[in-house]
PDB file of C-alpha atoms in Angstrom:
ATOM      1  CA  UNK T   1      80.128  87.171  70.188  1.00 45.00           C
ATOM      2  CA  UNK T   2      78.669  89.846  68.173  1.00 43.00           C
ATOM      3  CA  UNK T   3      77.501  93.123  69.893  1.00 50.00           C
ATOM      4  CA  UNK T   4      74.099  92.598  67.168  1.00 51.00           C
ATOM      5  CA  UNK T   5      73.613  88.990  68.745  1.00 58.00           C
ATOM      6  CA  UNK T   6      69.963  88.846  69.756  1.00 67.00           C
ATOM      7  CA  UNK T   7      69.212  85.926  72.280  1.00 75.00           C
ATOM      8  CA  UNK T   8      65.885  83.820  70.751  1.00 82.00           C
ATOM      9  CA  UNK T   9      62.458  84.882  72.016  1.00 82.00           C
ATOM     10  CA  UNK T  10      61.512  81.208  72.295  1.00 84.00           C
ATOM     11  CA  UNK T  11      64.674  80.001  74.159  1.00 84.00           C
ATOM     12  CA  UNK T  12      64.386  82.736  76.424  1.00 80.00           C
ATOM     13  CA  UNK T  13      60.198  82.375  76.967  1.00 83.00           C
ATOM     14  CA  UNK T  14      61.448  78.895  78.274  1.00 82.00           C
ATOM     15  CA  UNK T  15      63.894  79.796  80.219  1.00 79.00           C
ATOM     16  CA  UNK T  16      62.072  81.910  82.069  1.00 76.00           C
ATOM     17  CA  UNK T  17      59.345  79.335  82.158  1.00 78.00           C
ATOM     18  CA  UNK T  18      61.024  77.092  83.818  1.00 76.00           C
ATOM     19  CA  UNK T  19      62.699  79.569  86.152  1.00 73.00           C
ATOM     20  CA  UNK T  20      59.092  80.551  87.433  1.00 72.00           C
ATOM     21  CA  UNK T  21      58.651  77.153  89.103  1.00 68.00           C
ATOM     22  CA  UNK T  22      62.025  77.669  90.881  1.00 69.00           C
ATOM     23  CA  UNK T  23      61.697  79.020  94.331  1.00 70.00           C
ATOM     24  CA  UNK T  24      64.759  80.898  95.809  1.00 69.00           C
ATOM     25  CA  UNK T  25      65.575  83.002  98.532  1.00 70.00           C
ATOM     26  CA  UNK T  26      67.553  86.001  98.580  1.00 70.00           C
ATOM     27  CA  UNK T  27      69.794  86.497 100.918  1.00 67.00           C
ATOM     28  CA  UNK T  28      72.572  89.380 102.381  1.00 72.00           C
ATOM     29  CA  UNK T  29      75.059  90.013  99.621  1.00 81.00           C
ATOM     30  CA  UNK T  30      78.305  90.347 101.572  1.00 87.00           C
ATOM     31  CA  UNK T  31      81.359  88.868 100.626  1.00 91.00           C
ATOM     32  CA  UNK T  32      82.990  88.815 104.516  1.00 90.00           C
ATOM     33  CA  UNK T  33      80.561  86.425 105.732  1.00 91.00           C
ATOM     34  CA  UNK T  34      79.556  84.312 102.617  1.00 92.00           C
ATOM     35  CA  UNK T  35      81.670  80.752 103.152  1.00 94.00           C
ATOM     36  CA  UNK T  36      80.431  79.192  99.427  1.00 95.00           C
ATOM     37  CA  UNK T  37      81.184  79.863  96.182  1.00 96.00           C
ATOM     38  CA  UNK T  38      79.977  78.256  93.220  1.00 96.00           C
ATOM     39  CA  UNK T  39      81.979  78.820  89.648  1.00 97.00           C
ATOM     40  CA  UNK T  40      80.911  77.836  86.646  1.00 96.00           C
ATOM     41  CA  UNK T  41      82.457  78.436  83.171  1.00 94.00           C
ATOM     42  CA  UNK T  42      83.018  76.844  79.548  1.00 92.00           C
ATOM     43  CA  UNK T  43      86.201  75.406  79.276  1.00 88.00           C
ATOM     44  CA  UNK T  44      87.600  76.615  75.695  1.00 78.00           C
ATOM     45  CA  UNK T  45      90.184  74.278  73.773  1.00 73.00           C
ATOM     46  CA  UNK T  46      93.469  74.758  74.646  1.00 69.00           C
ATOM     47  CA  UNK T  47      93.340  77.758  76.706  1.00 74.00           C
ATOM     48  CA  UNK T  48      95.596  77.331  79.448  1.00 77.00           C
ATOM     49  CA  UNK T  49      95.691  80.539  80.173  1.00 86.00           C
ATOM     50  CA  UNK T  50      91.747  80.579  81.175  1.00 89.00           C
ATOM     51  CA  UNK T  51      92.512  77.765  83.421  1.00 88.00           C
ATOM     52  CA  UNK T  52      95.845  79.647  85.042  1.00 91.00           C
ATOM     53  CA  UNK T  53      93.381  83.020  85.962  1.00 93.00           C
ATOM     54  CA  UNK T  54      90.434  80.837  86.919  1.00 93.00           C
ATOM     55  CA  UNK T  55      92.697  78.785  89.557  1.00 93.00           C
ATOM     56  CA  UNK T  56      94.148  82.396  90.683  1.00 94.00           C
ATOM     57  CA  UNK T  57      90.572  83.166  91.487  1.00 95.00           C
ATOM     58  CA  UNK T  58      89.831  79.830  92.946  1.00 95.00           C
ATOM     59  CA  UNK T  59      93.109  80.304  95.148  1.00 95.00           C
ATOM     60  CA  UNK T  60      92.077  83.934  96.219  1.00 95.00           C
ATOM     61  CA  UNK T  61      89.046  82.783  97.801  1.00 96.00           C
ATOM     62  CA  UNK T  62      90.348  79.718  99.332  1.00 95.00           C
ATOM     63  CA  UNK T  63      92.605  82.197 101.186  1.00 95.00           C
ATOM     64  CA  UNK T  64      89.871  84.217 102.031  1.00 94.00           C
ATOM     65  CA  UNK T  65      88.567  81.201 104.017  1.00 95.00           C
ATOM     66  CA  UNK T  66      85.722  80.665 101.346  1.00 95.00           C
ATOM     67  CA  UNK T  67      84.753  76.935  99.795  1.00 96.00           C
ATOM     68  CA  UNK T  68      84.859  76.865  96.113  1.00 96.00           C
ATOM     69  CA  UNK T  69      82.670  74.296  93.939  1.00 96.00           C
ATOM     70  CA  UNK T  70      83.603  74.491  90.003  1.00 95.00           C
ATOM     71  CA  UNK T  71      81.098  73.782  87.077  1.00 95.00           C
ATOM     72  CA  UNK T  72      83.176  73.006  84.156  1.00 93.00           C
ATOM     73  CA  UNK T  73      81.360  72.506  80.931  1.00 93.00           C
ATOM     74  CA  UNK T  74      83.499  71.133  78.363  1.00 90.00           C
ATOM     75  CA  UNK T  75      82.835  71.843  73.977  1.00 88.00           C
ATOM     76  CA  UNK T  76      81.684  68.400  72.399  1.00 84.00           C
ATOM     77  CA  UNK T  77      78.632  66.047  72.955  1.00 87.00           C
ATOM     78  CA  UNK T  78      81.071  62.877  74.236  1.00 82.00           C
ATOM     79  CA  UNK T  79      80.966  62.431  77.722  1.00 80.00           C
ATOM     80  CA  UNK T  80      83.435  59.834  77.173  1.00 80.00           C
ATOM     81  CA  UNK T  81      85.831  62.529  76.245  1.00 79.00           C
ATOM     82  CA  UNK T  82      85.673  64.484  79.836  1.00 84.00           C
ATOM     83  CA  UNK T  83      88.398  64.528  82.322  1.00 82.00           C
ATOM     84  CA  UNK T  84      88.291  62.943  85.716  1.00 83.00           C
ATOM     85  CA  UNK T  85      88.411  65.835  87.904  1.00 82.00           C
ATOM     86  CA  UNK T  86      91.547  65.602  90.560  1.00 78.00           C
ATOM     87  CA  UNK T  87      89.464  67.599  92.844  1.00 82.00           C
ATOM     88  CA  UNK T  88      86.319  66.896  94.945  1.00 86.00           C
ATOM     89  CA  UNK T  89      85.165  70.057  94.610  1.00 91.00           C
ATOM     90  CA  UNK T  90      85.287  70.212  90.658  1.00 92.00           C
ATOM     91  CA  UNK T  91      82.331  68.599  88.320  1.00 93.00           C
ATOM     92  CA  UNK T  92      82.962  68.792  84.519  1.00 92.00           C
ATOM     93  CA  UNK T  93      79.980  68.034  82.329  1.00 93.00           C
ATOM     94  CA  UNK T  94      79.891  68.687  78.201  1.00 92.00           C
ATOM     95  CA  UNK T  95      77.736  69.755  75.523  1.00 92.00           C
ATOM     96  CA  UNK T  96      75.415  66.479  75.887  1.00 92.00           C
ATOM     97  CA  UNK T  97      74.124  67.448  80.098  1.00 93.00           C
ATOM     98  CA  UNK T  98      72.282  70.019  78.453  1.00 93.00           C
ATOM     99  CA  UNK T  99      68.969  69.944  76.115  1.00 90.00           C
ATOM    100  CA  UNK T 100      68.657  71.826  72.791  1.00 88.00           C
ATOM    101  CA  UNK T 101      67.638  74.990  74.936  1.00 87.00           C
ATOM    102  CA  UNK T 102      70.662  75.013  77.071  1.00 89.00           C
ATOM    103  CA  UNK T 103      68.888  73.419  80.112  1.00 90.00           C
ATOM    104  CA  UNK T 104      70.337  71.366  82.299  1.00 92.00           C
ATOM    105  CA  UNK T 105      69.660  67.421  82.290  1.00 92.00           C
ATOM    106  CA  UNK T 106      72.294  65.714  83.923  1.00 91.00           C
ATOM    107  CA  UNK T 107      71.272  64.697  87.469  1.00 92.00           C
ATOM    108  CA  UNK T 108      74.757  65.375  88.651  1.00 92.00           C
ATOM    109  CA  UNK T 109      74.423  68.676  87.392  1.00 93.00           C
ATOM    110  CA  UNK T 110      71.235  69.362  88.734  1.00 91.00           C
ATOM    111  CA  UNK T 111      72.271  68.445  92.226  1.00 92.00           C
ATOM    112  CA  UNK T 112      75.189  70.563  92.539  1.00 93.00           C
ATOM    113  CA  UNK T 113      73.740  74.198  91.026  1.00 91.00           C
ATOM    114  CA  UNK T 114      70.493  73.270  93.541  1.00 88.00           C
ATOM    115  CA  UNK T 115      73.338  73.268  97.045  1.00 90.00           C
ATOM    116  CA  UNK T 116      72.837  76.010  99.087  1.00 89.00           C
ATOM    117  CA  UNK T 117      75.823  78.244  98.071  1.00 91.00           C
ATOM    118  CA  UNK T 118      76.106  82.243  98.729  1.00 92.00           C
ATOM    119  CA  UNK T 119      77.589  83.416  95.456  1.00 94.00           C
ATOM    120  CA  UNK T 120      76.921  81.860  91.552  1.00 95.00           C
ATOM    121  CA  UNK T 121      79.385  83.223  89.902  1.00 97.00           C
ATOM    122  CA  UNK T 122      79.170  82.595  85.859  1.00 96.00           C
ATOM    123  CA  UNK T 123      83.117  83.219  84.226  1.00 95.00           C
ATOM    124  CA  UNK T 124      81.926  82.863  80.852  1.00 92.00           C
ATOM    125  CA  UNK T 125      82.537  86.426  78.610  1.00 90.00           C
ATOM    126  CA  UNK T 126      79.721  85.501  75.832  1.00 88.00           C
ATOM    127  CA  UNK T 127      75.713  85.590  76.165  1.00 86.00           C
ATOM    128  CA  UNK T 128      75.007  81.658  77.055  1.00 87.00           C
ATOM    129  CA  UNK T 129      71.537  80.141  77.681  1.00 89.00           C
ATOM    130  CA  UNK T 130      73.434  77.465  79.749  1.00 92.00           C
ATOM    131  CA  UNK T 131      74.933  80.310  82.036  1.00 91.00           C
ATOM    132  CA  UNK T 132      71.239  81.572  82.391  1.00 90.00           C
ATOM    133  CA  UNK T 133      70.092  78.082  83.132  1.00 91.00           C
ATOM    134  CA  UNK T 134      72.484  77.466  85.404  1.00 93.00           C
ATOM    135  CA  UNK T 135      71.361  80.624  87.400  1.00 92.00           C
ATOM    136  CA  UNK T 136      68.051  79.813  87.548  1.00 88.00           C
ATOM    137  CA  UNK T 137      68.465  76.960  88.743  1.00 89.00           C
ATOM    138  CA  UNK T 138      71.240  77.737  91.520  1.00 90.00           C
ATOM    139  CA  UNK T 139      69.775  78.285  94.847  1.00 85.00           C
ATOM    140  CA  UNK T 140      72.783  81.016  95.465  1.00 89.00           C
ATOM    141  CA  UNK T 141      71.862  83.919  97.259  1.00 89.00           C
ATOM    142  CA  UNK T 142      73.629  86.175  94.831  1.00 91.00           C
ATOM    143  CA  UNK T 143      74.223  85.307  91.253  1.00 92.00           C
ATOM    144  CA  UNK T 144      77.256  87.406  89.469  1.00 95.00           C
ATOM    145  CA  UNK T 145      77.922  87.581  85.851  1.00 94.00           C
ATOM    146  CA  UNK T 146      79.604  89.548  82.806  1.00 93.00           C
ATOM    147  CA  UNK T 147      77.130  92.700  81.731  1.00 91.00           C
ATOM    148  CA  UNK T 148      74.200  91.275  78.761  1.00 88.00           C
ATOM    149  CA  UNK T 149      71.482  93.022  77.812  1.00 85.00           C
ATOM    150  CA  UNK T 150      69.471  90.280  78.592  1.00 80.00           C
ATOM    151  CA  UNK T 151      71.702  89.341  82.025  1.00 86.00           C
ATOM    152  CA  UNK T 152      69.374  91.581  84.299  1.00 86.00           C
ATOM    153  CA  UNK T 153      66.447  88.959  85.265  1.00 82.00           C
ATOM    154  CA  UNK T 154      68.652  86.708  85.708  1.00 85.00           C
ATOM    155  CA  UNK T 155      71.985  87.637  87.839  1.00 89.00           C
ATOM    156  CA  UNK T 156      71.696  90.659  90.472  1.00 89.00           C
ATOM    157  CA  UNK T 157      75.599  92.106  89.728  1.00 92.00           C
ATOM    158  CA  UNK T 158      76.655  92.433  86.592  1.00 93.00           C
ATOM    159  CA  UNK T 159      80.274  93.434  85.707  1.00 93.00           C
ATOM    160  CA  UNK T 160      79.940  95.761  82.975  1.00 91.00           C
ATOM    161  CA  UNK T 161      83.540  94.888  80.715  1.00 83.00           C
ATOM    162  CA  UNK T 162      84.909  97.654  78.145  1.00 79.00           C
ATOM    163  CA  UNK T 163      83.970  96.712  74.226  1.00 77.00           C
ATOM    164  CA  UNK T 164      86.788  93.643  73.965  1.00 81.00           C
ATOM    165  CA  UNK T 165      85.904  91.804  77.208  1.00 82.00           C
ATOM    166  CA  UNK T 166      88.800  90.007  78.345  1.00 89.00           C
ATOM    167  CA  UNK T 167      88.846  87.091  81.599  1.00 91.00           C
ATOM    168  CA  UNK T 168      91.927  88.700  83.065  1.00 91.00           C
ATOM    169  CA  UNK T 169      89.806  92.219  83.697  1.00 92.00           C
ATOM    170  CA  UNK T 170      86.802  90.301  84.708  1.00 93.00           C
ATOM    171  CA  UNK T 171      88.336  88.581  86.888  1.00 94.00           C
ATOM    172  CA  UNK T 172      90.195  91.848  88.508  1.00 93.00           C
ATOM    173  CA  UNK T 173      86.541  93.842  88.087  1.00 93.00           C
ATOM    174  CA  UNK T 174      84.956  90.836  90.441  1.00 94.00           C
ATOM    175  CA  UNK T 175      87.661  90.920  92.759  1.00 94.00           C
ATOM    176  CA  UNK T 176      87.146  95.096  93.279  1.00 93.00           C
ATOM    177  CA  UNK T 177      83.161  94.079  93.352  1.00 92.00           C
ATOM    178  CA  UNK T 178      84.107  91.820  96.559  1.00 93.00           C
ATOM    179  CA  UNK T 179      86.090  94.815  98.343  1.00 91.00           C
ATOM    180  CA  UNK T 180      82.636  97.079  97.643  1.00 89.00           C
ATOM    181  CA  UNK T 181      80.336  94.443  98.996  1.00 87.00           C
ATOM    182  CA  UNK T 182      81.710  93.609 102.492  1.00 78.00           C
TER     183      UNK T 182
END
């Protein structure tokens, strides 16, 4: 994404619109005690090495004793084109369970971001109005992302990534966050 990237006013007026009728409670930030974890991230084209690093992170809070619930959003507009997920605790959704403002529609999808979880964790490197949806509409008592300009209202740790952001050192950065917040 391009550092001059400016997010529009009017998608992000109604964003925040619609986040203002959202009621959520904060909770205590701290990673010994939270028990559910909620990922969600785009799911770029032939990237298997996205997939390897997520699963790592998947399988290092599973052995941590945590739950983990994955949001994957897949590019295109065919929902006839998505996966069946092997695991329960994986949805995958595409380009058409969203409207033209990056807000969700799909009931399924609505559903699982509104679960009671501890952390929202969004694994996508770009700006996204989806990831900012998503947050506002995730009951999660704390909501984690990559560093935006815009990011602040809407996540309460962001993981500030050096100028070529890479999922491998995002990945380590939020691990190191989860030491500090214990």
């Amino acid at each position: 994404m391009s550092e001059n990237f400016k997010p529009s006013k009017l998608v992000m007026a109604y964003l925040n619109m619609k986040a203002k009728g959202i009621k959520r409670v904060k909770g205590n930030i701290n990673f010994r005690f939270a028990k559910n974890f909620l990922l969600v991230y785009h799911l770029n084209e032939n990237d298997s090495n996205q997939l390897f690093e997520i699963q790592n992170l998947t399988e290092y809070l599973e052995q941590n004793g945590k739950t983990v619930i994955s949001v994957v959003i897949y590019p295109g507009k065919d929902t006839k084109n998505i996966p069946v997920p092997a695991d329960r605790n994986r949805w995958n959704f595409c380009l058409a369970d969203f409207n033209r403002f990056g807000y969700p529609k799909a009931d399924g999808l609505l559903r699982v971001l509104k679960q009671q979880t501890d952390f929202f964790i969004n694994l996508d490197l770009d700006f996204s109005y989806k990831s900012i949806a998503m947050a506002n509409l995730s009951s999660a008592y704390a909501k984690v992302s990559n560093f935006h300009d815009n990011y602040p209202a809407f996540f309460d740790i962001l993981l500030k990534q050096p100028e070529t952001p890479n999922l491998n050192q995002y990945l380590c950065d939020l691990k190191d966050c989860f030491k500090h917040i214990q």
